[in-house]
Short mmCIF file of N, CA and C and ligand atoms in Angstrom, two decimals:
data_model
loop_
_atom_site.label_atom_id
_atom_site.label_comp_id
_atom_site.label_asym_id
_atom_site.label_seq_id
_atom_site.Cartn_x
_atom_site.Cartn_y
_atom_site.Cartn_z
N UNK A 5 0.83 -1.19 0.03
CA UNK A 5 0.03 0.01 0.00
C UNK A 5 0.85 1.24 0.01
N UNK A 6 0.36 2.28 -0.67
CA UNK A 6 1.09 3.50 -0.83
C UNK A 6 0.57 4.57 0.19
N UNK A 7 1.38 5.52 0.51
CA UNK A 7 0.92 6.63 1.37
C UNK A 7 1.11 8.00 0.77
N UNK A 8 0.18 8.92 0.95
CA UNK A 8 0.31 10.24 0.42
C UNK A 8 0.05 11.25 1.57
N UNK A 9 0.44 12.48 1.35
CA UNK A 9 0.32 13.54 2.36
C UNK A 9 -0.81 14.47 1.90
N UNK A 10 -1.67 14.79 2.84
CA UNK A 10 -2.84 15.65 2.51
C UNK A 10 -2.95 16.82 3.53
N UNK A 11 -3.44 17.99 3.02
CA UNK A 11 -3.77 19.05 3.89
C UNK A 11 -5.17 19.48 3.62
N UNK A 12 -6.00 19.63 4.67
CA UNK A 12 -7.27 20.31 4.58
C UNK A 12 -6.96 21.80 4.87
N UNK A 13 -7.11 22.59 3.84
CA UNK A 13 -6.65 23.97 3.89
C UNK A 13 -7.54 24.92 4.70
N UNK A 14 -7.03 26.18 5.06
CA UNK A 14 -7.75 27.05 5.95
C UNK A 14 -9.19 27.40 5.46
N UNK A 15 -9.39 27.52 4.12
CA UNK A 15 -10.76 27.91 3.70
C UNK A 15 -11.77 26.79 4.08
N UNK A 16 -11.28 25.56 4.15
CA UNK A 16 -12.13 24.39 4.50
C UNK A 16 -12.29 24.22 6.01
N UNK A 17 -11.18 24.36 6.77
CA UNK A 17 -11.31 24.22 8.19
C UNK A 17 -12.19 25.32 8.79
N UNK A 18 -12.07 26.57 8.16
CA UNK A 18 -12.81 27.71 8.62
C UNK A 18 -14.35 27.45 8.50
N UNK A 19 -14.69 26.74 7.45
CA UNK A 19 -16.12 26.45 7.16
C UNK A 19 -16.58 25.12 7.71
N UNK A 20 -15.77 24.56 8.64
CA UNK A 20 -16.22 23.29 9.30
C UNK A 20 -16.40 22.17 8.34
N UNK A 21 -15.51 22.03 7.32
CA UNK A 21 -15.65 21.06 6.26
C UNK A 21 -14.76 19.87 6.43
N UNK A 22 -14.04 19.82 7.58
CA UNK A 22 -13.08 18.66 7.76
C UNK A 22 -13.80 17.34 7.72
N UNK A 23 -14.92 17.19 8.35
CA UNK A 23 -15.67 15.89 8.33
C UNK A 23 -16.16 15.54 6.92
N UNK A 24 -16.70 16.56 6.22
CA UNK A 24 -17.20 16.29 4.89
C UNK A 24 -16.07 15.86 3.94
N UNK A 25 -14.97 16.52 4.08
CA UNK A 25 -13.79 16.14 3.22
C UNK A 25 -13.33 14.75 3.60
N UNK A 26 -13.17 14.48 4.87
CA UNK A 26 -12.80 13.17 5.34
C UNK A 26 -13.77 12.06 4.82
N UNK A 27 -15.03 12.36 4.77
CA UNK A 27 -16.03 11.35 4.26
C UNK A 27 -15.74 11.09 2.84
N UNK A 28 -15.39 12.16 2.00
CA UNK A 28 -15.10 11.94 0.65
C UNK A 28 -13.81 11.09 0.48
N UNK A 29 -12.84 11.36 1.33
CA UNK A 29 -11.60 10.62 1.31
C UNK A 29 -11.86 9.13 1.57
N UNK A 30 -12.62 8.87 2.62
CA UNK A 30 -12.88 7.54 3.04
C UNK A 30 -13.76 6.76 2.01
N UNK A 31 -14.74 7.47 1.43
CA UNK A 31 -15.59 6.84 0.41
C UNK A 31 -14.80 6.43 -0.81
N UNK A 32 -13.65 7.15 -1.07
CA UNK A 32 -12.83 6.82 -2.19
C UNK A 32 -11.90 5.62 -1.91
N UNK A 33 -11.99 5.13 -0.71
CA UNK A 33 -11.20 3.93 -0.35
C UNK A 33 -9.81 4.27 0.22
N UNK A 34 -9.58 5.47 0.58
CA UNK A 34 -8.32 5.82 1.23
C UNK A 34 -8.55 5.82 2.75
N UNK A 35 -7.54 5.33 3.47
CA UNK A 35 -7.58 5.28 4.94
C UNK A 35 -6.80 6.44 5.53
N UNK A 36 -7.37 7.16 6.49
CA UNK A 36 -6.69 8.22 7.21
C UNK A 36 -5.83 7.58 8.31
N UNK A 37 -4.51 7.45 8.13
CA UNK A 37 -3.68 6.70 9.06
C UNK A 37 -2.91 7.68 10.00
N UNK A 38 -3.05 8.93 9.79
CA UNK A 38 -2.50 9.93 10.74
C UNK A 38 -3.22 11.24 10.42
N UNK A 39 -3.46 12.01 11.51
CA UNK A 39 -4.15 13.27 11.32
C UNK A 39 -3.93 14.23 12.48
N UNK A 40 -3.68 15.43 12.25
CA UNK A 40 -3.69 16.44 13.32
C UNK A 40 -3.99 17.88 12.83
N UNK A 41 -4.53 18.68 13.68
CA UNK A 41 -4.84 20.04 13.42
C UNK A 41 -3.71 20.94 13.93
N UNK A 42 -3.13 21.74 13.04
CA UNK A 42 -1.99 22.59 13.44
C UNK A 42 -2.10 23.96 12.84
N UNK A 43 -1.39 24.96 13.40
CA UNK A 43 -1.30 26.24 12.77
C UNK A 43 0.09 26.34 12.27
N UNK A 44 0.29 26.44 11.01
CA UNK A 44 1.61 26.56 10.34
C UNK A 44 2.29 27.85 10.71
N UNK A 45 3.59 27.77 10.99
CA UNK A 45 4.38 29.03 11.05
C UNK A 45 4.63 29.50 9.64
N UNK A 46 4.92 30.76 9.50
CA UNK A 46 5.30 31.34 8.19
C UNK A 46 6.51 30.55 7.62
N UNK A 47 7.49 30.25 8.44
CA UNK A 47 8.63 29.46 7.93
C UNK A 47 8.24 28.14 7.41
N UNK A 48 7.41 27.48 8.17
CA UNK A 48 6.93 26.14 7.72
C UNK A 48 6.18 26.22 6.36
N UNK A 49 5.33 27.21 6.24
CA UNK A 49 4.60 27.33 4.97
C UNK A 49 5.47 27.73 3.81
N UNK A 50 6.50 28.56 4.11
CA UNK A 50 7.49 28.95 3.02
C UNK A 50 8.27 27.72 2.57
N UNK A 51 8.64 26.94 3.56
CA UNK A 51 9.41 25.68 3.21
C UNK A 51 8.53 24.70 2.45
N UNK A 52 7.29 24.51 2.90
CA UNK A 52 6.48 23.57 2.25
C UNK A 52 6.17 23.93 0.77
N UNK A 53 6.02 25.25 0.52
CA UNK A 53 5.72 25.71 -0.84
C UNK A 53 6.93 26.29 -1.54
N UNK A 54 8.14 25.94 -1.09
CA UNK A 54 9.39 26.55 -1.62
C UNK A 54 9.43 26.39 -3.14
N UNK A 55 8.90 25.36 -3.71
CA UNK A 55 8.92 25.13 -5.15
C UNK A 55 8.21 26.27 -5.87
N UNK A 56 7.32 26.98 -5.20
CA UNK A 56 6.49 28.07 -5.84
C UNK A 56 7.02 29.44 -5.45
N UNK A 57 8.23 29.57 -4.86
CA UNK A 57 8.70 30.82 -4.25
C UNK A 57 8.86 31.90 -5.30
N UNK A 58 9.04 31.55 -6.55
CA UNK A 58 9.20 32.64 -7.57
C UNK A 58 7.92 32.96 -8.30
N UNK A 59 6.87 32.22 -7.95
CA UNK A 59 5.53 32.51 -8.60
C UNK A 59 4.89 33.76 -8.00
N UNK A 60 4.07 34.46 -8.87
CA UNK A 60 3.48 35.77 -8.41
C UNK A 60 2.54 35.56 -7.21
N UNK A 61 1.99 34.33 -7.09
CA UNK A 61 0.98 34.17 -6.01
C UNK A 61 1.59 33.64 -4.69
N UNK A 62 2.94 33.57 -4.63
CA UNK A 62 3.62 32.89 -3.48
C UNK A 62 3.26 33.60 -2.16
N UNK A 63 3.31 34.93 -2.09
CA UNK A 63 3.08 35.69 -0.86
C UNK A 63 1.66 35.40 -0.38
N UNK A 64 0.68 35.53 -1.34
CA UNK A 64 -0.73 35.30 -1.06
C UNK A 64 -0.96 33.85 -0.55
N UNK A 65 -0.27 32.94 -1.20
CA UNK A 65 -0.40 31.50 -0.75
C UNK A 65 0.06 31.25 0.61
N UNK A 66 1.21 31.87 0.94
CA UNK A 66 1.74 31.68 2.32
C UNK A 66 0.81 32.33 3.32
N UNK A 67 0.39 33.63 3.04
CA UNK A 67 -0.52 34.28 3.94
C UNK A 67 -1.77 33.41 4.19
N UNK A 68 -2.31 32.92 3.11
CA UNK A 68 -3.51 32.07 3.24
C UNK A 68 -3.23 30.83 4.07
N UNK A 69 -2.16 30.18 3.81
CA UNK A 69 -1.92 28.87 4.54
C UNK A 69 -1.69 29.04 6.06
N UNK A 70 -1.31 30.26 6.41
CA UNK A 70 -1.10 30.53 7.90
C UNK A 70 -2.26 31.28 8.54
N UNK A 71 -3.33 31.49 7.71
CA UNK A 71 -4.39 32.37 8.20
C UNK A 71 -5.30 31.71 9.23
N UNK A 72 -5.33 30.40 9.27
CA UNK A 72 -6.20 29.67 10.18
C UNK A 72 -5.53 28.27 10.33
N UNK A 73 -5.89 27.50 11.33
CA UNK A 73 -5.38 26.13 11.43
C UNK A 73 -5.71 25.31 10.21
N UNK A 74 -4.85 24.32 9.97
CA UNK A 74 -5.08 23.33 8.93
C UNK A 74 -5.11 21.97 9.52
N UNK A 75 -5.58 20.97 8.74
CA UNK A 75 -5.52 19.58 9.19
C UNK A 75 -4.56 18.92 8.23
N UNK A 76 -3.48 18.32 8.84
CA UNK A 76 -2.51 17.55 8.04
C UNK A 76 -2.80 16.10 8.24
N UNK A 77 -2.66 15.29 7.18
CA UNK A 77 -3.02 13.94 7.22
C UNK A 77 -2.04 13.02 6.40
N UNK A 78 -2.01 11.78 6.77
CA UNK A 78 -1.42 10.75 5.95
C UNK A 78 -2.51 9.84 5.50
N UNK A 79 -2.61 9.63 4.23
CA UNK A 79 -3.64 8.77 3.58
C UNK A 79 -2.95 7.53 3.00
N UNK A 80 -3.62 6.40 3.23
CA UNK A 80 -3.03 5.12 2.77
C UNK A 80 -3.99 4.40 1.93
N UNK A 81 -3.46 3.80 0.83
CA UNK A 81 -4.35 2.97 -0.09
C UNK A 81 -3.58 2.55 -1.32
N UNK A 82 -4.27 1.83 -2.14
CA UNK A 82 -3.61 1.44 -3.43
C UNK A 82 -3.48 2.75 -4.31
N UNK A 83 -2.28 2.94 -4.84
CA UNK A 83 -2.01 4.10 -5.68
C UNK A 83 -2.53 5.42 -5.01
N UNK A 84 -2.20 5.56 -3.67
CA UNK A 84 -2.76 6.63 -2.94
C UNK A 84 -2.43 8.02 -3.50
N UNK A 85 -1.18 8.18 -4.02
CA UNK A 85 -0.80 9.48 -4.51
C UNK A 85 -1.70 9.87 -5.69
N UNK A 86 -1.78 9.06 -6.67
CA UNK A 86 -2.59 9.39 -7.91
C UNK A 86 -4.08 9.40 -7.54
N UNK A 87 -4.46 8.48 -6.72
CA UNK A 87 -5.94 8.41 -6.37
C UNK A 87 -6.37 9.62 -5.64
N UNK A 88 -5.57 10.20 -4.73
CA UNK A 88 -5.96 11.37 -3.97
C UNK A 88 -5.99 12.60 -4.91
N UNK A 89 -5.04 12.70 -5.83
CA UNK A 89 -5.06 13.75 -6.80
C UNK A 89 -6.38 13.75 -7.59
N UNK A 90 -6.83 12.58 -7.85
CA UNK A 90 -8.08 12.43 -8.63
C UNK A 90 -9.31 12.82 -7.73
N UNK A 91 -9.25 12.41 -6.44
CA UNK A 91 -10.38 12.75 -5.51
C UNK A 91 -10.40 14.25 -5.27
N UNK A 92 -9.20 14.94 -5.27
CA UNK A 92 -9.15 16.40 -5.05
C UNK A 92 -9.75 17.12 -6.26
N UNK A 93 -9.43 16.70 -7.45
CA UNK A 93 -9.81 17.42 -8.68
C UNK A 93 -8.80 18.53 -9.03
N UNK A 94 -9.07 19.15 -10.16
CA UNK A 94 -8.14 20.14 -10.71
C UNK A 94 -7.89 21.29 -9.69
N UNK A 95 -6.69 21.92 -9.77
CA UNK A 95 -6.30 23.02 -8.95
C UNK A 95 -7.32 24.11 -8.89
N UNK A 96 -7.80 24.45 -10.10
CA UNK A 96 -8.84 25.49 -10.19
C UNK A 96 -10.22 24.84 -10.17
N UNK A 97 -11.00 25.14 -9.14
CA UNK A 97 -12.31 24.42 -8.98
C UNK A 97 -13.20 24.58 -10.25
N UNK A 98 -13.03 25.62 -11.01
CA UNK A 98 -13.77 25.80 -12.27
C UNK A 98 -13.50 24.67 -13.28
N UNK A 99 -12.31 24.06 -13.11
CA UNK A 99 -11.95 22.93 -14.05
C UNK A 99 -12.06 21.56 -13.36
N UNK A 100 -12.57 21.54 -12.11
CA UNK A 100 -12.61 20.23 -11.36
C UNK A 100 -13.85 19.45 -11.75
N UNK A 101 -13.61 18.14 -11.79
CA UNK A 101 -14.72 17.19 -12.17
C UNK A 101 -15.73 17.14 -11.05
N UNK A 102 -16.98 16.81 -11.50
CA UNK A 102 -18.08 16.58 -10.58
C UNK A 102 -17.66 15.54 -9.47
N UNK A 103 -18.03 15.82 -8.25
CA UNK A 103 -17.82 14.90 -7.19
C UNK A 103 -16.45 14.96 -6.52
N UNK A 104 -15.59 15.81 -7.07
CA UNK A 104 -14.23 15.98 -6.45
C UNK A 104 -14.32 17.02 -5.28
N UNK A 105 -13.37 16.93 -4.44
CA UNK A 105 -13.35 17.81 -3.29
C UNK A 105 -13.31 19.28 -3.73
N UNK A 106 -12.48 19.57 -4.67
CA UNK A 106 -12.43 21.00 -5.10
C UNK A 106 -13.65 21.47 -5.87
N UNK A 107 -14.31 20.55 -6.58
CA UNK A 107 -15.59 20.98 -7.21
C UNK A 107 -16.63 21.27 -6.18
N UNK A 108 -16.66 20.38 -5.17
CA UNK A 108 -17.75 20.50 -4.11
C UNK A 108 -17.48 21.68 -3.16
N UNK A 109 -16.21 21.90 -2.85
CA UNK A 109 -15.95 22.78 -1.69
C UNK A 109 -15.09 24.00 -1.95
N UNK A 110 -14.17 23.96 -3.01
CA UNK A 110 -13.23 25.03 -3.12
C UNK A 110 -13.85 26.35 -3.50
N UNK A 111 -13.21 27.48 -3.05
CA UNK A 111 -13.75 28.81 -3.33
C UNK A 111 -13.10 29.44 -4.54
N UNK A 112 -11.83 29.12 -4.81
CA UNK A 112 -11.09 29.73 -5.88
C UNK A 112 -9.82 28.93 -6.12
N UNK A 113 -9.04 29.34 -7.20
CA UNK A 113 -7.80 28.62 -7.46
C UNK A 113 -6.84 28.67 -6.29
N UNK A 114 -6.87 29.74 -5.53
CA UNK A 114 -6.02 29.85 -4.35
C UNK A 114 -6.58 29.08 -3.14
N UNK A 115 -7.85 29.41 -2.79
CA UNK A 115 -8.53 28.84 -1.61
C UNK A 115 -9.23 27.61 -2.15
N UNK A 116 -8.43 26.54 -2.37
CA UNK A 116 -8.97 25.40 -3.00
C UNK A 116 -9.04 24.09 -2.07
N UNK A 117 -9.14 24.39 -0.81
CA UNK A 117 -9.65 23.41 0.19
C UNK A 117 -8.71 22.21 0.51
N UNK A 118 -7.93 21.78 -0.46
CA UNK A 118 -7.14 20.55 -0.21
C UNK A 118 -5.79 20.61 -0.94
N UNK A 119 -4.81 19.96 -0.30
CA UNK A 119 -3.51 19.68 -0.91
C UNK A 119 -3.31 18.23 -0.95
N UNK A 120 -2.71 17.70 -1.98
CA UNK A 120 -2.25 16.30 -2.05
C UNK A 120 -0.91 16.21 -2.76
N UNK A 121 -0.05 15.39 -2.23
CA UNK A 121 1.31 15.23 -2.87
C UNK A 121 1.25 14.92 -4.34
N UNK A 122 2.19 15.43 -5.12
CA UNK A 122 2.09 15.21 -6.59
C UNK A 122 2.98 14.06 -7.08
N UNK A 123 3.71 13.44 -6.12
CA UNK A 123 4.55 12.25 -6.50
C UNK A 123 4.81 11.48 -5.28
N UNK A 124 5.29 10.23 -5.40
CA UNK A 124 5.58 9.38 -4.26
C UNK A 124 6.78 9.93 -3.51
N UNK A 125 7.78 10.40 -4.28
CA UNK A 125 8.93 11.04 -3.60
C UNK A 125 8.53 12.24 -2.78
N UNK A 126 7.70 13.15 -3.33
CA UNK A 126 7.25 14.27 -2.55
C UNK A 126 6.41 13.91 -1.39
N UNK A 127 5.57 12.82 -1.57
CA UNK A 127 4.76 12.40 -0.45
C UNK A 127 5.67 12.01 0.78
N UNK A 128 6.77 11.28 0.53
CA UNK A 128 7.64 10.89 1.54
C UNK A 128 8.27 12.10 2.26
N UNK A 129 8.67 13.06 1.46
CA UNK A 129 9.27 14.30 2.01
C UNK A 129 8.28 15.07 2.82
N UNK A 130 7.09 15.23 2.34
CA UNK A 130 6.05 16.02 3.02
C UNK A 130 5.56 15.31 4.25
N UNK A 131 5.38 14.01 4.27
CA UNK A 131 4.97 13.27 5.47
C UNK A 131 6.01 13.47 6.56
N UNK A 132 7.28 13.37 6.14
CA UNK A 132 8.35 13.49 7.15
C UNK A 132 8.42 14.88 7.73
N UNK A 133 7.94 15.90 7.02
CA UNK A 133 7.93 17.33 7.52
C UNK A 133 6.92 17.51 8.71
N UNK A 134 5.92 16.61 8.74
CA UNK A 134 4.82 16.78 9.72
C UNK A 134 4.58 15.68 10.70
N UNK A 135 5.04 14.50 10.39
CA UNK A 135 4.76 13.36 11.21
C UNK A 135 5.98 12.53 11.55
N UNK A 136 6.07 12.13 12.84
CA UNK A 136 7.05 11.11 13.24
C UNK A 136 6.50 9.74 12.88
N UNK A 137 7.43 8.80 12.59
CA UNK A 137 7.03 7.45 12.20
C UNK A 137 6.00 6.84 13.16
N UNK A 138 6.17 7.08 14.45
CA UNK A 138 5.19 6.38 15.38
C UNK A 138 3.89 7.11 15.50
N UNK A 139 3.65 8.18 14.78
CA UNK A 139 2.37 8.89 14.78
C UNK A 139 1.47 8.31 13.58
N UNK A 140 2.04 7.50 12.82
CA UNK A 140 1.32 6.97 11.62
C UNK A 140 0.96 5.49 11.89
N UNK A 141 -0.31 5.29 12.07
CA UNK A 141 -0.76 3.91 12.43
C UNK A 141 -1.97 3.44 11.63
P1 ATP B 216 -1.40 21.56 -4.07
O1 ATP B 216 0.15 21.61 -4.31
O2 ATP B 216 -1.87 22.52 -2.96
O3 ATP B 216 -1.91 20.22 -3.86
P2 ATP B 216 -1.76 21.65 -6.88
O4 ATP B 216 -0.66 20.74 -6.98
O5 ATP B 216 -3.04 21.28 -7.58
O6 ATP B 216 -2.13 22.05 -5.41
P3 ATP B 216 0.09 23.76 -7.47
O7 ATP B 216 0.38 24.22 -8.89
O8 ATP B 216 1.16 22.92 -6.81
O9 ATP B 216 -1.36 23.06 -7.47
O10 ATP B 216 -0.14 25.10 -6.65
C1 ATP B 216 -0.12 25.02 -5.24
C2 ATP B 216 -1.13 25.84 -4.62
O11 ATP B 216 -0.90 27.24 -4.87
C3 ATP B 216 -2.53 25.59 -5.19
O12 ATP B 216 -3.22 24.47 -4.60
C4 ATP B 216 -3.23 26.88 -4.85
O13 ATP B 216 -3.63 26.90 -3.46
C5 ATP B 216 -2.14 27.90 -5.11
N1 ATP B 216 -2.20 28.46 -6.45
C6 ATP B 216 -1.84 27.84 -7.59
N2 ATP B 216 -2.04 28.57 -8.66
C7 ATP B 216 -2.51 29.75 -8.22
C8 ATP B 216 -2.92 30.98 -8.82
N3 ATP B 216 -2.87 31.18 -10.09
N4 ATP B 216 -3.41 31.99 -7.98
C9 ATP B 216 -3.44 31.82 -6.61
N5 ATP B 216 -3.05 30.69 -5.98
C10 ATP B 216 -2.63 29.67 -6.73
MG1 MG B 217 1.21 20.99 -5.96
#
């Protein structure tokens, strides 16, 4: 079984959508094997999104990600990385397929409710940024 890293973003935690998003995750056959609610520091958010540091939306993205607590998760299942990307839908909710998290819940391309790792290598790196091995069961 594969593992991926997930974030329920501030726009979703603010609107009390953690349970609804978790239901979508579980209905898709992914198991939540670790989960905690945290408030990112600015440094953590900048490190997490370092790949986007030169993009015009970087400042806005970091401000958004630290604006409210988030829920960080490890999801486990067959092809978990690709499957969760599918369950989330396109980055821009206007392009997201019916039934996806972003179609159902996202507010905009920035405030798009969910993050999921885009590769198995990144999943391992991102999981290690937020969870100790013994927190994943
Ligand atoms: P994530 O990495 O959060 O899972 P993603 O892989 O679908 O999302 P990326 O291209 O990696 O999309 O962008 C990371 C995040 O940056 C997006 O999820 C979104 O919150 C924000 N973002 C991306 N493009 C824009 C944009 N044009 N304007 C504002 N915010 C954006
Ligand atoms: Mg991404």
